[in-house]
Coordinates of N, CA, C and O in Angstrom, one line a residue:
M1 N 0.6 5.5 22.0 CA 1.4 4.7 21.3 C 1.1 4.9 20.1 O -0.2 5.0 19.9
L2 N 2.1 5.1 19.1 CA 1.6 5.6 17.6 C 1.2 4.4 17.0 O 1.8 3.0 17.2
K3 N 0.0 4.8 16.3 CA -0.7 3.6 15.3 C -0.9 4.3 14.0 O -0.7 5.2 13.8
N4 N -1.3 3.2 13.1 CA -1.4 3.8 12.0 C -2.8 3.1 11.4 O -3.2 2.1 11.7
I5 N -3.7 4.2 10.8 CA -5.0 3.6 10.6 C -5.1 3.0 9.6 O -6.4 2.1 9.7
Y6 N -3.9 2.8 8.6 CA -4.4 1.8 7.7 C -3.5 0.3 7.9 O -3.6 -1.0 7.4
H7 N -3.1 0.1 9.5 CA -2.5 -1.1 9.7 C -3.5 -1.9 10.2 O -4.4 -1.5 10.9
D8 N -2.9 -3.5 10.4 CA -3.7 -4.3 11.2 C -5.2 -4.3 11.1 O -6.5 -4.4 11.8
I9 N -5.2 -4.5 9.6 CA -6.7 -4.7 9.0 C -6.5 -6.4 9.2 O -5.9 -7.0 8.3
P10 N -7.7 -7.1 9.5 CA -7.6 -8.5 9.2 C -8.0 -8.9 8.0 O -8.1 -8.4 7.0
N11 N -7.0 -10.0 7.3 CA -7.4 -11.1 5.9 C -8.9 -11.2 6.1 O -9.1 -11.1 5.0
S12 N -9.2 -11.6 6.8 CA -10.6 -12.1 6.7 C -12.1 -11.5 7.7 O -11.2 -11.1 8.7
M13 N -12.9 -10.6 6.9 CA -13.6 -9.6 7.7 C -14.8 -10.4 7.3 O -15.8 -10.0 6.7
P14 N -15.6 -11.1 8.0 CA -17.1 -11.7 7.7 C -18.0 -10.8 8.0 O -18.9 -10.2 7.3
K15 N -17.3 -9.6 9.1 CA -18.3 -8.4 9.3 C -17.5 -7.2 9.3 O -16.5 -7.5 9.4
E16 N -18.2 -6.3 9.3 CA -17.2 -5.0 9.2 C -16.8 -4.7 10.5 O -17.2 -5.0 11.5
L17 N -15.7 -4.3 10.5 CA -14.7 -3.8 11.7 C -14.9 -2.3 12.1 O -14.6 -1.9 11.6
I18 N -15.3 -2.5 13.4 CA -15.5 -1.2 13.9 C -14.7 -0.9 15.2 O -14.7 -2.0 16.3
E19 N -13.6 -0.1 15.4 CA -12.8 0.2 16.5 C -13.1 1.7 17.3 O -12.9 2.6 16.3
I20 N -13.0 1.4 18.1 CA -13.2 2.7 19.1 C -11.6 3.3 19.3 O -11.1 2.8 19.9
L21 N -11.3 4.7 18.8 CA -9.9 5.0 18.6 C -9.7 5.9 20.0 O -9.0 5.9 20.9
A22 N -10.7 6.6 20.3 CA -10.7 7.4 21.4 C -12.4 7.8 21.9 O -13.3 7.8 20.9
Q23 N -13.0 8.1 23.0 CA -13.9 8.6 23.5 C -13.8 9.1 24.8 O -12.8 8.8 25.6
G24 N -14.7 9.9 25.1 CA -15.1 10.5 26.1 C -16.5 10.7 26.4 O -17.2 9.7 26.1
S25 N -17.0 11.4 27.8 CA -18.4 11.6 27.8 C -19.2 12.0 26.8 O -20.5 11.9 26.7
Q26 N -18.8 12.8 25.9 CA -19.6 13.5 24.9 C -18.8 13.1 23.1 O -19.8 13.5 22.3
V27 N -18.3 12.8 23.1 CA -17.4 12.5 21.8 C -16.9 10.4 21.9 O -16.1 10.5 22.7
K28 N -17.2 10.2 20.7 CA -16.3 8.8 20.0 C -15.9 9.2 19.0 O -16.5 9.4 17.9
I29 N -14.8 8.6 18.9 CA -13.9 8.5 17.4 C -14.0 7.2 16.8 O -13.1 6.0 18.0
E30 N -14.4 6.7 15.9 CA -14.0 5.2 15.5 C -13.5 5.2 14.1 O -13.3 6.0 13.1
R31 N -12.7 4.1 14.2 CA -11.8 3.6 12.5 C -13.1 2.1 12.3 O -13.3 1.7 13.0
I32 N -13.5 2.4 11.0 CA -14.4 1.6 10.2 C -13.6 0.8 9.0 O -13.5 1.8 8.2
I33 N -13.5 0.0 8.9 CA -13.2 -0.9 7.8 C -14.5 -1.8 7.1 O -14.7 -2.5 8.1
S34 N -14.7 -1.5 5.6 CA -15.6 -2.5 5.2 C -15.0 -3.1 3.9 O -14.2 -2.5 3.4
R35 N -15.4 -4.3 3.3 CA -15.0 -4.7 2.4 C -15.9 -5.5 1.9 O -16.5 -6.5 2.0
G36 N -17.0 -4.9 1.5 CA -17.6 -5.2 0.6 C -19.5 -5.3 1.1 O -20.1 -5.8 0.8
H37 N -19.1 -4.6 2.8 CA -20.0 -4.8 3.2 C -21.4 -3.5 3.1 O -21.2 -2.7 2.7
Q38 N -22.2 -4.0 3.5 CA -23.7 -3.1 3.6 C -24.5 -3.0 4.7 O -24.6 -4.1 5.4
S39 N -25.7 -2.1 4.6 CA -26.7 -2.4 5.5 C -27.5 -3.4 5.4 O -27.6 -3.4 4.4
P40 N -27.9 -4.2 6.6 CA -28.6 -5.4 6.5 C -29.8 -4.6 5.6 O -30.4 -3.4 5.5
D41 N -30.6 -5.3 4.7 CA -31.6 -5.0 4.1 C -32.9 -4.8 4.8 O -33.3 -5.0 5.9
G42 N -33.4 -3.6 4.8 CA -34.4 -2.7 5.5 C -33.9 -2.3 7.0 O -34.6 -1.5 7.7
Y43 N -32.5 -2.1 6.9 CA -32.0 -1.9 8.3 C -31.8 -0.1 7.8 O -31.2 0.4 6.9
W44 N -32.4 1.3 8.8 CA -31.5 2.1 9.1 C -31.0 2.5 10.2 O -31.8 2.0 11.4
Y45 N -29.9 2.9 9.9 CA -29.4 4.0 11.0 C -30.0 5.0 11.7 O -30.5 5.8 10.9
D46 N -30.5 5.1 13.1 CA -30.9 6.1 13.6 C -30.5 6.3 15.1 O -30.9 6.0 15.9
Q47 N -29.2 7.6 14.7 CA -28.4 7.5 15.9 C -28.6 9.0 16.8 O -29.0 9.7 16.2
E48 N -28.8 8.4 18.0 CA -28.9 9.6 19.2 C -27.7 10.4 19.0 O -27.8 11.9 19.5
T49 N -26.8 10.5 18.4 CA -25.5 11.2 18.2 C -25.4 11.8 16.7 O -25.8 11.2 15.9
H50 N -25.1 13.0 16.8 CA -24.3 13.7 15.3 C -23.0 12.4 15.1 O -22.2 12.4 16.0
E51 N -22.7 12.5 13.6 CA -21.9 11.8 13.1 C -21.3 12.8 12.2 O -22.0 12.6 11.1
F52 N -19.9 12.9 12.2 CA -19.2 13.0 10.8 C -18.3 12.2 10.6 O -17.9 11.5 11.3
V53 N -18.4 11.8 9.0 CA -17.5 10.7 8.7 C -16.8 10.9 7.3 O -17.4 12.1 6.9
I54 N -15.5 10.7 7.2 CA -15.1 10.9 6.4 C -14.3 9.6 5.7 O -14.3 8.7 6.6
L55 N -14.4 9.4 4.4 CA -13.9 8.3 3.8 C -12.2 8.5 3.0 O -12.1 9.4 2.8
L56 N -11.5 7.8 4.1 CA -9.9 7.7 3.8 C -10.0 6.8 2.6 O -8.4 7.3 2.1
Q57 N -10.0 5.9 2.4 CA -9.7 4.9 1.3 C -11.0 4.3 0.8 O -11.8 3.5 1.8
G58 N -10.9 3.8 -0.4 CA -12.2 3.1 -1.0 C -13.3 3.9 -1.1 O -13.1 5.1 -2.0
S59 N -14.3 3.2 -1.6 CA -15.6 3.8 -2.1 C -16.8 3.1 -1.4 O -16.7 2.0 -0.5
A60 N -18.0 4.1 -1.6 CA -19.0 3.7 -0.7 C -20.1 4.2 -1.1 O -20.4 5.4 -1.9
Q61 N -21.2 3.8 -1.1 CA -22.4 5.0 -1.5 C -23.5 4.7 -0.2 O -23.8 3.5 0.3
L62 N -23.8 5.6 0.2 CA -25.1 6.1 1.4 C -26.3 6.2 0.6 O -26.4 7.1 -0.2
I63 N -27.2 6.1 1.3 CA -28.6 6.3 1.3 C -29.2 7.2 2.6 O -29.2 6.8 3.5
L64 N -29.7 8.6 2.2 CA -30.2 9.2 3.3 C -31.5 9.2 3.4 O -32.4 9.1 2.2
S65 N -32.6 8.6 4.2 CA -33.8 8.1 4.0 C -35.2 9.3 3.9 O -36.2 9.0 3.3
E66 N -34.6 10.4 3.9 CA -35.5 11.7 4.3 C -35.8 11.6 2.8 O -37.2 11.7 2.4
D67 N -35.2 11.7 1.6 CA -35.3 12.1 0.7 C -34.9 10.7 -0.5 O -34.9 11.1 -1.8
G68 N -34.6 9.9 0.0 CA -33.9 8.8 -0.6 C -32.6 9.3 -1.4 O -32.1 8.3 -2.5
H69 N -31.9 10.4 -1.4 CA -30.9 10.6 -1.7 C -29.7 9.6 -1.4 O -29.2 9.3 -0.9
T70 N -28.9 9.3 -2.8 CA -27.6 8.6 -2.5 C -26.7 9.6 -3.0 O -26.4 10.5 -3.6
I71 N -25.9 9.1 -1.7 CA -24.4 9.6 -2.2 C -22.9 9.0 -2.2 O -23.3 7.7 -1.2
N72 N -22.5 8.9 -3.1 CA -21.5 8.5 -3.7 C -20.1 9.1 -2.8 O -19.8 9.9 -3.3
M73 N -19.3 8.1 -2.5 CA -18.2 8.8 -1.4 C -16.9 8.1 -2.1 O -16.9 6.8 -2.6
S74 N -15.8 8.8 -2.1 CA -14.9 8.5 -2.7 C -13.6 9.0 -1.6 O -14.2 9.9 -0.9
P75 N -12.5 8.8 -1.4 CA -11.5 9.1 -0.6 C -11.5 10.5 -0.6 O -11.1 11.5 -1.4
G76 N -11.1 11.3 0.8 CA -11.5 12.7 1.0 C -12.7 13.0 1.2 O -12.9 14.2 1.9
D77 N -13.9 12.6 0.6 CA -15.3 12.9 0.8 C -15.6 13.0 2.4 O -15.3 11.8 2.7
H78 N -16.3 13.8 2.8 CA -16.7 13.9 4.3 C -18.2 14.3 4.4 O -18.6 14.5 3.5
L79 N -19.0 14.2 5.0 CA -20.2 14.2 5.6 C -20.4 14.5 7.0 O -20.3 13.8 7.5
L80 N -21.7 15.2 7.1 CA -22.2 15.5 8.8 C -23.4 15.0 8.6 O -24.6 15.3 7.9
I81 N -23.7 13.9 9.5 CA -25.0 13.2 9.6 C -25.5 13.8 10.8 O -25.3 13.3 12.3
P82 N -26.5 14.8 11.1 CA -27.3 15.3 12.3 C -27.9 13.9 13.0 O -28.5 13.1 12.3
A83 N -27.8 14.0 13.9 CA -28.6 12.8 15.2 C -29.8 12.5 14.4 O -30.7 13.9 13.9
H84 N -30.6 11.2 14.7 CA -31.8 11.0 14.3 C -32.0 11.1 12.8 O -33.1 11.2 12.3
T85 N -31.0 11.4 11.7 CA -31.0 11.5 10.4 C -30.9 9.8 10.1 O -29.9 9.0 10.1
K86 N -32.1 9.4 9.6 CA -31.8 7.7 9.4 C -31.1 7.6 8.0 O -31.3 8.7 7.1
H87 N -30.2 6.9 7.9 CA -29.3 6.2 6.7 C -28.7 5.2 6.8 O -29.0 4.6 7.3
R88 N -28.3 4.8 5.7 CA -28.0 3.3 5.6 C -26.8 3.2 4.7 O -26.5 4.2 3.5
V89 N -26.2 2.3 4.6 CA -24.8 2.0 3.7 C -25.3 1.4 2.5 O -25.8 -0.2 2.8
N90 N -25.6 1.3 1.2 CA -26.0 1.1 0.4 C -24.9 -0.4 -0.2 O -25.2 -1.4 -0.7
W91 N -23.6 0.4 -0.2 CA -22.7 -0.5 -0.7 C -21.0 0.0 -0.3 O -21.3 0.9 -0.2
T92 N -20.1 -0.8 -0.4 CA -18.8 -0.7 -0.1 C -18.0 -1.4 -1.1 O -18.6 -2.8 -1.4
D93 N -16.7 -1.0 -1.4 CA -16.3 -1.9 -2.8 C -15.7 -3.2 -1.9 O -15.3 -2.9 -0.8
A94 N -16.1 -3.9 -3.0 CA -15.8 -5.4 -2.6 C -14.4 -5.9 -2.9 O -14.0 -6.7 -2.1
K95 N -13.8 -5.1 -3.4 CA -12.3 -5.6 -4.0 C -11.3 -5.4 -3.3 O -10.4 -5.6 -3.2
S96 N -11.7 -4.1 -2.3 CA -10.6 -3.1 -1.5 C -11.0 -2.8 -0.5 O -12.0 -2.7 0.0
D97 N -10.6 -2.6 0.8 CA -10.5 -1.8 2.2 C -11.3 -0.7 1.8 O -10.8 0.1 0.9
T98 N -12.3 -0.1 2.6 CA -13.1 1.0 2.7 C -12.7 1.3 3.9 O -13.2 0.9 4.8
V99 N -11.8 2.5 4.0 CA -11.3 2.6 5.5 C -12.5 4.0 5.6 O -12.2 5.2 5.4
W100 N -13.0 4.0 6.9 CA -13.9 5.3 7.3 C -13.3 5.3 8.8 O -12.4 5.1 9.4
L101 N -13.1 6.9 8.9 CA -13.0 7.5 10.2 C -14.2 8.3 10.6 O -14.8 9.3 9.8
A102 N -15.2 8.0 11.6 CA -16.4 8.5 12.5 C -16.3 9.1 13.4 O -15.4 8.7 14.6
V103 N -16.6 10.1 13.7 CA -16.6 11.0 15.2 C -17.9 11.2 15.5 O -19.0 12.0 14.4
H104 N -18.5 10.7 16.4 CA -19.9 11.2 16.9 C -19.9 12.1 18.2 O -19.1 11.5 18.9
W105 N -21.0 12.6 18.3 CA -20.6 13.6 19.6 C -22.1 14.0 19.6 O -23.0 14.2 19.1
R106 N -22.5 14.3 21.1 CA -24.0 15.1 21.7 C -23.5 16.7 21.3 O -22.6 16.8 21.9
D107 N -24.7 17.1 21.3 CA -24.8 18.8 21.8 C -24.6 18.9 23.2 O -25.2 18.0 24.2

């Protein structure tokens, strides 16, 4: 069934929306919609899988814990986050939807 990554976004989003678009035994592809969402204070993602993420719409800032490096992301920007690289979302645009496409996989 044909779908559009920018459609079916709820008007109200108290929590970030994460939808699995496709997955198999070694890979998972997600659509993530953020609207002013951020990682909880003190929380760091430490994932078992590698993650390739591309920002399709909106804006965001990520922080990598290893060096405290901040990464400002705009549409078209993408990043490879190796497994067990601690990271967090510092902020996402509160005035418009931030649309991400994330691909997770294992070696």
